[in-house]
Amino acid sequence: MPWEPDGYFDRKARADQDAKPCADEGRAHRLEARRFYRAAPPYRIQFEINGTVSLCQKHYQYWEHLFPEGATEWLPISQHADLEEAERRLRHICGPMIYYDEEGRMTRAPGRAKPAWNMPPDDDEG
């Protein structure tokens, strides 16, 4: 199901918010801007006037004089000649890491050392 900016409110959450009066109108505006930001996808592909395609990432910048949706900005992170290139870049950013062995076959990720969890070093660790 595609993301639609008009449908970002959960009806139950919106009803709960309407039931509770908000003393600070600016606070309600900020909360609505944050809700919109959280509901928006992290990346979008945007077609430019000059015929190129931009891959954009969302950023939050609140201005109280704008609509709540205006706090979600889409900053271009790369420009591409066509949609396929932009989609390939997005898959590269969002896709999982793939590991290969010496013969070029896909394999599991190498084992990681367990975190020390801020433990003091042992005598042999210095």
XYZ file of C-alpha atoms in Angstrom, residues 45 53-55 78-92:
19
model
C 12.468 9.506 -5.840
C 15.721 12.062 -11.317
C 16.762 12.803 -7.721
C 16.938 10.391 -4.819
C 22.014 11.909 -5.545
C 20.941 12.776 -9.105
C 20.441 10.245 -11.875
C 19.700 10.208 -15.582
C 16.634 7.976 -15.289
C 14.341 6.188 -12.853
C 16.180 2.857 -13.113
C 19.454 4.406 -11.931
C 17.714 6.079 -8.986
C 16.007 2.817 -8.008
C 19.322 0.955 -8.254
C 20.934 3.522 -5.919
C 18.026 3.223 -3.473
C 18.395 -0.585 -3.430
C 22.114 -0.122 -2.800
